[in-house]
Amino acid sequence: MRNLRLALAQTNPTVGDIDANTDAILSAVKNAATSQPNIIAFGEMAVTGYPIEDLATREHFVASAEAAVNRLAKKLMEEGYGDIAVVVGHPSLAEENDRNGWAIAHNTVSVLLNGLVTQTYSKQHLPNYSVFDEYRNFVPGTTSVDFEFQGLRIGLAICEDIWQAGDPVASLAQKQCDLVLVLNGSPFETDKDDRRTALVQKVASTTRAVTAYVNLVGGQDDLVFDGDSFVANPDGEVVGRAAQFAEDLLVVEISGSPSNATLVSPHAAHKLDDDWQVWNALVLGLRDYCAKNGFKSVVLGLSGGIDSAVCAAIATDALGASSVYGISMPSVFSSDHSKSDAADLADRLGCNYFTVPIERMVNAFEDELQLSGLASENLQARVRGVVLMGLSNQHGHLTLTTGNKTELAVGYSTIYGDSVGGFAPLKDVEKTMVWRLASWRNKHAEAFGQVPPIPENSISKPPSAELRPGQIDQDSLPPYETLDAILERYVGLHMSPVEIAAEGYEPSIVSKIVGLVDKAEWKRRQSAIGPKITGMAFGRDRRLPITNRFKE
Amino acid sequence: MRNLRLALAQTNPTVGDIDANTDAILSAVKNAATSQPNIIAFGEMAVTGYPIEDLATREHFVASAEAAVNRLAKKLMEEGYGDIAVVVGHPSLAEENDRNGWAIAHNTVSVLLNGLVTQTYSKQHLPNYSVFDEYRNFVPGTTSVDFEFQGLRIGLAICEDIWQAGDPVASLAQKQCDLVLVLNGSPFETDKDDRRTALVQKVASTTRAVTAYVNLVGGQDDLVFDGDSFVANPDGEVVGRAAQFAEDLLVVEISGSPSNATLVSPHAAHKLDDDWQVWNALVLGLRDYCAKNGFKSVVLGLSGGIDSAVCAAIATDALGASSVYGISMPSVFSSDHSKSDAADLADRLGCNYFTVPIERMVNAFEDELQLSGLASENLQARVRGVVLMGLSNQHGHLTLTTGNKTELAVGYSTIYGDSVGGFAPLKDVEKTMVWRLASWRNKHAEAFGQVPPIPENSISKPPSAELRPGQIDQDSLPPYETLDAILERYVGLHMSPVEIAAEGYEPSIVSKIVGLVDKAEWKRRQSAIGPKITGMAFGRDRRLPITNRFKE
């Protein structure tokens, strides 16, 4: 066995932008060249971005991706990188269709060398749970692939392949591979990094091969790929780890035997603490949604409350203060502290800030329609929605909706009111975590000698929608600590109300909360997308009928 | 072989309402008893309703369904129907989980006899394309099942099982079954009835068995099950056919040999023409959405245009005129004919009708915000949305959004404006079909001596959003015949722009339309559900990223 220098490249592809994505791969190869790698691996579907969803069922799309891979191989050769093995993920047309002709493509990895595609492997285990629809959109591969390169035996795997028993891992172990390359499109979830590490260590130990895990980075709709690529040796040691939430290149040298894998590239990458990881995921999710969809600025309502404050801080971190437009829209029920806390926030962030009082618009509706109670409360929220969308349409801002996961769960929001917007930064962040993130962000600022962005008063005051005099959230909901605990059990863990009550929660409260969650499904269906950060996000992660009379 | 009397019962279950659904099965058995059947088959998942989506991943839900099946078997026995074999569909807990523990249940059929479950078969082919997510939610069965009853060999299959090669059909053919029962949850699509018939005839011919196809009926969110159960003999003859879009019971006698299957129940069921089928699907979809979600009335904007007129007519057919609230919301740009056509429509339907002028509300916003062009046009639509939602909240009406499939495709609507609502009757009806249905409905009324509901002027005038002076749709869009033809090719048939242009459509128009469709994905994600009537509806039938730079 000879020496081999391996590079893992975390690119941030945009779904469908095949030319830009292959250009990024070429650039990464050029940049890596100074480290003299023999082989460079990229993430799953780095050529097309991931997930491509039903684009996989369009023959023209898949053919375009395959053509781009062939052009890339030639281009690498022409530019003098023909002797580097470049390992890239992309869809490829399957020889046999299945499922009534729906799935026509494989989820494939190609090895490009000397201007040609020299190896092709197609994913055998297609995840079709949680947010993944791969069995819907791909034909599974049936053959494991390994090949000799520079005196080493190299095996290929794609993401879910190593989360399931059997081939390809079993086959690669049998073939005594020296190096296993695992290409991934693995979205961020809190605590998932530890599970990935343990899994890859197990693959390394099973196969007795250096095992390299390379992941995409970047936001794609409701998913955030966190990078965090790493290499483990057969003894289970993590040899090197790339940055989280940023494009990066990791270079490892394998000399003599798999156990002698050593880090080549200087790397300060270290694990961020949990809150910092979540914050980065939310920032990257929003930044990439804007960048990849052509938005240069965002608009959002600033109520003086904690949700809008945290959203504005995320937006400022993502886009810069000059690209954030905060609108205060006081009504007759708005307290003085609401207005002053909103102004204080905008001042701390340095973002744009405008006030649009809504009383006149609300009165115009109330004079025409006889509304009372909830209908009248919703009216105020909807007038604010119309204001934000008017400004969005006029100035081209993306509208952010500031609701959190807890609100979305129990339907504690006004559809077409505070829910308007193209992106929901806190969609998967429960209320208690919103507070925690606010405190974390302030402490983080202090640690770096900056002004804490969130007004202390927005963190400490009792939350209120301020849609009627003296209203606070806890008038109609249990304390948020209890509410979030029940929601985590019902939504996150699939527990039944009986099981939840058995843990000591008041049965009538559990029953009320579960009823609210079920009843709000129609609103969630019409809600904006937002970054998934937990094991069970609302959206394609949790698919339930609207019409559903099951009483747990 | 002895005589056997077979009944097929079309029930209309509500997803999750396990008690009511099993009660309906028991009632159907009682009602059928006068025809003295030996065996009665119900639709796929008749116990839980279909599709149950991720409810299938909740152990408590699946266990509840299994317990209900066992109770039903005992109850049938107690009430004197123990000797009738009752064949019902329901989820059942699988012995082995798969896919990281996500799918825990089978899609199962049980035979109830003498108070017991005597046979159990689990679906082997799980559809996971189009609107179906069965491979996500179920563990496939691995064993074909047939059994002896009353001297006949009876085989079982579930829906997709007969659309795919191999078992169970191959196994049932080999076992020389006399009768094959196929339990289905097959949603309506135009022309699907012919495909089902041909398929069942093929199964009958392959197995040389009487083949009975029993389907659910009723609306469930975006799907409409059309019933239309039927029986084919081995010679390919359709012996009897149940009603479409209604609960029904079909009884067939098999005497001596499978070729001697004859109709017992008097049946006037006949195939409706295509427009009539679509109309019934739209009416049933809306009626059941209201009934199953507790809405007694609907509210919608009446613009004088064709879309709102057809929606109001569907609503009136579904719920009765007294449950329909039509609101005219004229602006300064509304023509006289808009107002008179809306009033004429309400008069013809006999529905409730109110006028709410929007000028004052629009002015209140315009005085606060400086809006122009599209932002100003959208404002009018959004003020109307706030009015409708205010009335909905105040009076408990379901809000209907009246947009059609063509608008939804190209994004020719205002999000949070004319798109507000919980249900979109025309979501899968392209504009040219809206006109055709209007004319059909009027002719149908005339044929039955009734007042044609749709004002002729709403059908014949050029369509306009009336958001600026003199505006008509064709200012910014090609003629609807061309537009719908291009959309059918791009959306329905997955053709690329190059392929569409090759059929003679102007390339620049094709390119513009395709660009509009791609760009409107974010709006479609937040749109209301509506009944699927075509092979490719917007919604879970077509899952594409919002962030998508692929230029075809």
mmCIF file of N, CA, C and O in Angstrom, chain A residues 217-279:
data_model
loop_
_atom_site.group_PDB
_atom_site.id
_atom_site.type_symbol
_atom_site.label_atom_id
_atom_site.label_comp_id
_atom_site.label_asym_id
_atom_site.label_seq_id
_atom_site.Cartn_x
_atom_site.Cartn_y
_atom_site.Cartn_z
ATOM 1 N N VAL A 217 -22.840 21.540 2.350
ATOM 2 C CA VAL A 217 -23.100 22.630 3.281
ATOM 3 C C VAL A 217 -24.096 23.585 2.611
ATOM 4 O O VAL A 217 -24.188 23.631 1.384
ATOM 5 N N GLY A 218 -24.881 24.284 3.427
ATOM 6 C CA GLY A 218 -25.777 25.303 2.864
ATOM 7 C C GLY A 218 -27.243 25.053 3.115
ATOM 8 O O GLY A 218 -27.653 23.953 3.492
ATOM 9 N N GLY A 219 -28.038 26.084 2.915
ATOM 10 C CA GLY A 219 -29.478 25.991 3.092
ATOM 11 C C GLY A 219 -30.166 25.651 1.790
ATOM 12 O O GLY A 219 -29.783 26.158 0.727
ATOM 13 N N GLN A 220 -31.140 24.773 1.849
ATOM 14 C CA GLN A 220 -31.971 24.437 0.693
ATOM 15 C C GLN A 220 -33.409 24.320 1.198
ATOM 16 O O GLN A 220 -33.773 23.318 1.813
ATOM 17 N N ASP A 221 -34.190 25.374 0.964
ATOM 18 C CA ASP A 221 -35.566 25.411 1.456
ATOM 19 C C ASP A 221 -35.593 25.182 2.973
ATOM 20 O O ASP A 221 -35.036 25.981 3.710
ATOM 21 N N ASP A 222 -36.181 24.082 3.423
ATOM 22 C CA ASP A 222 -36.321 23.857 4.862
ATOM 23 C C ASP A 222 -35.179 23.048 5.464
ATOM 24 O O ASP A 222 -35.228 22.710 6.648
ATOM 25 N N LEU A 223 -34.184 22.725 4.667
ATOM 26 C CA LEU A 223 -33.066 21.941 5.190
ATOM 27 C C LEU A 223 -31.802 22.786 5.238
ATOM 28 O O LEU A 223 -31.593 23.652 4.395
ATOM 29 N N VAL A 224 -30.967 22.520 6.232
ATOM 30 C CA VAL A 224 -29.659 23.165 6.315
ATOM 31 C C VAL A 224 -28.609 22.057 6.412
ATOM 32 O O VAL A 224 -28.605 21.271 7.362
ATOM 33 N N PHE A 225 -27.740 21.985 5.420
ATOM 34 C CA PHE A 225 -26.642 21.022 5.448
ATOM 35 C C PHE A 225 -25.493 21.680 6.181
ATOM 36 O O PHE A 225 -25.116 22.808 5.865
ATOM 37 N N ASP A 226 -24.962 20.981 7.165
ATOM 38 C CA ASP A 226 -24.021 21.633 8.077
ATOM 39 C C ASP A 226 -22.565 21.300 7.814
ATOM 40 O O ASP A 226 -21.692 21.690 8.587
ATOM 41 N N GLY A 227 -22.280 20.623 6.702
ATOM 42 C CA GLY A 227 -20.876 20.282 6.457
ATOM 43 C C GLY A 227 -20.404 19.331 7.533
ATOM 44 O O GLY A 227 -20.964 18.259 7.708
ATOM 45 N N ASP A 228 -19.360 19.743 8.294
ATOM 46 C CA ASP A 228 -18.887 18.926 9.408
ATOM 47 C C ASP A 228 -18.341 17.588 8.911
ATOM 48 O O ASP A 228 -18.464 16.568 9.589
ATOM 49 N N SER A 229 -17.728 17.609 7.723
ATOM 50 C CA SER A 229 -17.115 16.398 7.163
ATOM 51 C C SER A 229 -15.961 15.958 8.057
ATOM 52 O O SER A 229 -15.325 16.789 8.708
ATOM 53 N N PHE A 230 -15.690 14.671 8.074
ATOM 54 C CA PHE A 230 -14.588 14.194 8.919
ATOM 55 C C PHE A 230 -14.080 12.840 8.438
ATOM 56 O O PHE A 230 -14.709 12.176 7.612
ATOM 57 N N VAL A 231 -12.938 12.471 8.993
ATOM 58 C CA VAL A 231 -12.303 11.205 8.616
ATOM 59 C C VAL A 231 -12.019 10.418 9.890
ATOM 60 O O VAL A 231 -11.502 10.979 10.864
ATOM 61 N N ALA A 232 -12.400 9.141 9.886
ATOM 62 C CA ALA A 232 -12.100 8.273 11.032
ATOM 63 C C ALA A 232 -11.174 7.147 10.579
ATOM 64 O O ALA A 232 -11.307 6.649 9.461
ATOM 65 N N ASN A 233 -10.241 6.765 11.436
ATOM 66 C CA ASN A 233 -9.386 5.621 11.086
ATOM 67 C C ASN A 233 -9.972 4.346 11.705
ATOM 68 O O ASN A 233 -10.914 4.417 12.492
ATOM 69 N N PRO A 234 -9.439 3.188 11.329
ATOM 70 C CA PRO A 234 -10.049 1.924 11.767
ATOM 71 C C PRO A 234 -10.058 1.754 13.286
ATOM 72 O O PRO A 234 -10.817 0.931 13.807
ATOM 73 N N ASP A 235 -9.233 2.528 13.965
ATOM 74 C CA ASP A 235 -9.248 2.446 15.426
ATOM 75 C C ASP A 235 -10.315 3.361 16.031
ATOM 76 O O ASP A 235 -10.424 3.486 17.250
ATOM 77 N N GLY A 236 -11.095 3.983 15.160
ATOM 78 C CA GLY A 236 -12.197 4.806 15.653
ATOM 79 C C GLY A 236 -11.782 6.228 15.988
ATOM 80 O O GLY A 236 -12.596 6.993 16.506
ATOM 81 N N GLU A 237 -10.544 6.586 15.689
ATOM 82 C CA GLU A 237 -10.117 7.960 15.972
ATOM 83 C C GLU A 237 -10.525 8.887 14.835
ATOM 84 O O GLU A 237 -10.386 8.549 13.653
ATOM 85 N N VAL A 238 -11.041 10.058 15.215
ATOM 86 C CA VAL A 238 -11.366 11.078 14.213
ATOM 87 C C VAL A 238 -10.065 11.824 13.891
ATOM 88 O O VAL A 238 -9.499 12.510 14.743
ATOM 89 N N VAL A 239 -9.607 11.634 12.670
ATOM 90 C CA VAL A 239 -8.310 12.176 12.259
ATOM 91 C C VAL A 239 -8.413 13.673 11.987
ATOM 92 O O VAL A 239 -7.503 14.442 12.304
ATOM 93 N N GLY A 240 -9.495 14.088 11.394
ATOM 94 C CA GLY A 240 -9.657 15.504 11.074
ATOM 95 C C GLY A 240 -11.118 15.812 10.831
ATOM 96 O O GLY A 240 -11.907 14.922 10.496
ATOM 97 N N ARG A 241 -11.487 17.060 11.012
ATOM 98 C CA ARG A 241 -12.883 17.450 10.891
ATOM 99 C C ARG A 241 -12.943 18.830 10.231
ATOM 100 O O ARG A 241 -12.191 19.731 10.612
ATOM 101 N N ALA A 242 -13.826 18.992 9.246
ATOM 102 C CA ALA A 242 -13.953 20.268 8.537
ATOM 103 C C ALA A 242 -14.921 21.182 9.286
ATOM 104 O O ALA A 242 -15.560 20.783 10.258
ATOM 105 N N ALA A 243 -15.016 22.404 8.818
ATOM 106 C CA ALA A 243 -15.862 23.411 9.467
ATOM 107 C C ALA A 243 -17.333 23.018 9.396
ATOM 108 O O ALA A 243 -17.765 22.274 8.515
ATOM 109 N N GLN A 244 -18.092 23.524 10.363
ATOM 110 C CA GLN A 244 -19.540 23.359 10.327
ATOM 111 C C GLN A 244 -20.142 24.646 9.747
ATOM 112 O O GLN A 244 -19.666 25.750 10.059
ATOM 113 N N PHE A 245 -21.162 24.517 8.906
ATOM 114 C CA PHE A 245 -21.906 25.666 8.363
ATOM 115 C C PHE A 245 -21.075 26.578 7.461
ATOM 116 O O PHE A 245 -21.384 27.755 7.330
ATOM 117 N N ALA A 246 -20.004 26.057 6.854
ATOM 118 C CA ALA A 246 -19.209 26.868 5.926
ATOM 119 C C ALA A 246 -18.564 25.955 4.889
ATOM 120 O O ALA A 246 -18.311 24.776 5.166
ATOM 121 N N GLU A 247 -18.311 26.493 3.703
ATOM 122 C CA GLU A 247 -17.556 25.739 2.713
ATOM 123 C C GLU A 247 -16.168 25.508 3.286
ATOM 124 O O GLU A 247 -15.615 26.366 3.972
ATOM 125 N N ASP A 248 -15.584 24.356 2.984
ATOM 126 C CA ASP A 248 -14.288 24.059 3.585
ATOM 127 C C ASP A 248 -13.640 22.915 2.816
ATOM 128 O O ASP A 248 -14.289 22.225 2.017
ATOM 129 N N LEU A 249 -12.350 22.739 3.067
ATOM 130 C CA LEU A 249 -11.586 21.645 2.469
ATOM 131 C C LEU A 249 -10.770 20.981 3.571
ATOM 132 O O LEU A 249 -10.077 21.654 4.333
ATOM 133 N N LEU A 250 -10.884 19.683 3.653
ATOM 134 C CA LEU A 250 -10.139 18.913 4.660
ATOM 135 C C LEU A 250 -9.195 17.972 3.922
ATOM 136 O O LEU A 250 -9.629 17.261 3.012
ATOM 137 N N VAL A 251 -7.914 17.957 4.275
ATOM 138 C CA VAL A 251 -6.958 17.084 3.589
ATOM 139 C C VAL A 251 -6.297 16.147 4.603
ATOM 140 O O VAL A 251 -5.836 16.593 5.656
ATOM 141 N N VAL A 252 -6.307 14.873 4.244
ATOM 142 C CA VAL A 252 -5.768 13.836 5.127
ATOM 143 C C VAL A 252 -4.784 12.982 4.328
ATOM 144 O O VAL A 252 -5.028 12.685 3.158
ATOM 145 N N GLU A 253 -3.698 12.626 4.962
ATOM 146 C CA GLU A 253 -2.721 11.750 4.285
ATOM 147 C C GLU A 253 -2.787 10.356 4.905
ATOM 148 O O GLU A 253 -2.763 10.208 6.131
ATOM 149 N N ILE A 254 -2.912 9.359 4.017
ATOM 150 C CA ILE A 254 -2.907 7.974 4.493
ATOM 151 C C ILE A 254 -1.574 7.375 4.065
ATOM 152 O O ILE A 254 -1.283 7.271 2.876
ATOM 153 N N SER A 255 -0.726 7.016 5.031
ATOM 154 C CA SER A 255 0.604 6.534 4.642
ATOM 155 C C SER A 255 0.849 5.141 5.196
ATOM 156 O O SER A 255 0.790 4.920 6.403
ATOM 157 N N GLY A 256 1.071 4.209 4.265
ATOM 158 C CA GLY A 256 1.449 2.857 4.674
ATOM 159 C C GLY A 256 0.259 1.994 5.037
ATOM 160 O O GLY A 256 -0.031 1.020 4.368
ATOM 161 N N SER A 257 -0.487 2.358 6.066
ATOM 162 C CA SER A 257 -1.644 1.539 6.432
ATOM 163 C C SER A 257 -2.770 2.463 6.876
ATOM 164 O O SER A 257 -2.527 3.610 7.257
ATOM 165 N N PRO A 258 -4.012 1.962 6.832
ATOM 166 C CA PRO A 258 -5.160 2.797 7.196
ATOM 167 C C PRO A 258 -5.011 3.417 8.581
ATOM 168 O O PRO A 258 -5.543 4.497 8.838
ATOM 169 N N SER A 259 -4.300 2.752 9.467
ATOM 170 C CA SER A 259 -4.188 3.316 10.816
ATOM 171 C C SER A 259 -3.297 4.555 10.841
ATOM 172 O O SER A 259 -3.347 5.348 11.768
ATOM 173 N N ASN A 260 -2.473 4.700 9.779
ATOM 174 C CA ASN A 260 -1.618 5.880 9.724
ATOM 175 C C ASN A 260 -2.226 6.999 8.894
ATOM 176 O O ASN A 260 -1.619 7.503 7.959
ATOM 177 N N ALA A 261 -3.439 7.366 9.203
ATOM 178 C CA ALA A 261 -4.058 8.502 8.516
ATOM 179 C C ALA A 261 -3.796 9.748 9.359
ATOM 180 O O ALA A 261 -4.060 9.752 10.560
ATOM 181 N N THR A 262 -3.259 10.779 8.720
ATOM 182 C CA THR A 262 -2.930 11.988 9.487
ATOM 183 C C THR A 262 -3.436 13.228 8.773
ATOM 184 O O THR A 262 -3.524 13.269 7.543
ATOM 185 N N LEU A 263 -3.730 14.222 9.559
ATOM 186 C CA LEU A 263 -4.276 15.466 9.036
ATOM 187 C C LEU A 263 -3.180 16.250 8.336
ATOM 188 O O LEU A 263 -2.078 16.410 8.856
ATOM 189 N N VAL A 264 -3.485 16.732 7.129
ATOM 190 C CA VAL A 264 -2.521 17.546 6.390
ATOM 191 C C VAL A 264 -2.876 19.020 6.505
ATOM 192 O O VAL A 264 -2.048 19.861 6.833
ATOM 193 N N SER A 265 -4.152 19.335 6.247
ATOM 194 C CA SER A 265 -4.552 20.744 6.197
ATOM 195 C C SER A 265 -4.616 21.346 7.596
ATOM 196 O O SER A 265 -5.060 20.695 8.533
ATOM 197 N N PRO A 266 -4.127 22.577 7.753
ATOM 198 C CA PRO A 266 -4.246 23.231 9.058
ATOM 199 C C PRO A 266 -5.720 23.434 9.368
ATOM 200 O O PRO A 266 -6.462 23.953 8.519
ATOM 201 N N HIS A 267 -6.189 22.988 10.501
ATOM 202 C CA HIS A 267 -7.614 23.069 10.785
ATOM 203 C C HIS A 267 -7.937 23.479 12.215
ATOM 204 O O HIS A 267 -7.566 22.793 13.155
ATOM 205 N N ALA A 268 -8.604 24.594 12.314
ATOM 206 C CA ALA A 268 -9.024 25.059 13.637
ATOM 207 C C ALA A 268 -10.445 24.618 13.944
ATOM 208 O O ALA A 268 -11.030 25.036 14.931
ATOM 209 N N ALA A 269 -10.996 23.767 13.052
ATOM 210 C CA ALA A 269 -12.402 23.376 13.233
ATOM 211 C C ALA A 269 -12.600 22.730 14.599
ATOM 212 O O ALA A 269 -11.870 21.832 14.979
ATOM 213 N N HIS A 270 -13.558 23.215 15.333
ATOM 214 C CA HIS A 270 -13.871 22.615 16.621
ATOM 215 C C HIS A 270 -15.397 22.575 16.726
ATOM 216 O O HIS A 270 -16.089 23.312 16.037
ATOM 217 N N LYS A 271 -15.894 21.727 17.581
ATOM 218 C CA LYS A 271 -17.343 21.622 17.729
ATOM 219 C C LYS A 271 -17.875 22.867 18.432
ATOM 220 O O LYS A 271 -17.375 23.274 19.478
ATOM 221 N N LEU A 272 -18.900 23.451 17.843
ATOM 222 C CA LEU A 272 -19.566 24.590 18.472
ATOM 223 C C LEU A 272 -20.524 24.054 19.527
ATOM 224 O O LEU A 272 -20.989 22.916 19.421
ATOM 225 N N ASP A 273 -20.868 24.871 20.527
ATOM 226 C CA ASP A 273 -21.850 24.366 21.490
ATOM 227 C C ASP A 273 -23.234 24.320 20.827
ATOM 228 O O ASP A 273 -23.440 24.864 19.747
ATOM 229 N N ASP A 274 -24.167 23.641 21.470
ATOM 230 C CA ASP A 274 -25.448 23.341 20.828
ATOM 231 C C ASP A 274 -26.206 24.585 20.377
ATOM 232 O O ASP A 274 -26.748 24.640 19.271
ATOM 233 N N ASP A 275 -26.286 25.607 21.248
ATOM 234 C CA ASP A 275 -27.028 26.801 20.873
ATOM 235 C C ASP A 275 -26.368 27.524 19.700
ATOM 236 O O ASP A 275 -27.045 28.042 18.809
ATOM 237 N N TRP A 276 -25.040 27.530 19.734
ATOM 238 C CA TRP A 276 -24.305 28.164 18.641
ATOM 239 C C TRP A 276 -24.578 27.430 17.332
ATOM 240 O O TRP A 276 -24.780 28.025 16.285
ATOM 241 N N GLN A 277 -24.602 26.106 17.364
ATOM 242 C CA GLN A 277 -24.921 25.317 16.163
ATOM 243 C C GLN A 277 -26.311 25.680 15.630
ATOM 244 O O GLN A 277 -26.491 25.902 14.436
ATOM 245 N N VAL A 278 -27.283 25.732 16.530
ATOM 246 C CA VAL A 278 -28.645 26.048 16.094
ATOM 247 C C VAL A 278 -28.686 27.454 15.495
ATOM 248 O O VAL A 278 -29.277 27.682 14.431
ATOM 249 N N TRP A 279 -28.048 28.393 16.177
ATOM 250 C CA TRP A 279 -28.044 29.771 15.662
ATOM 251 C C TRP A 279 -27.446 29.814 14.257
ATOM 252 O O TRP A 279 -28.004 30.423 13.333
#
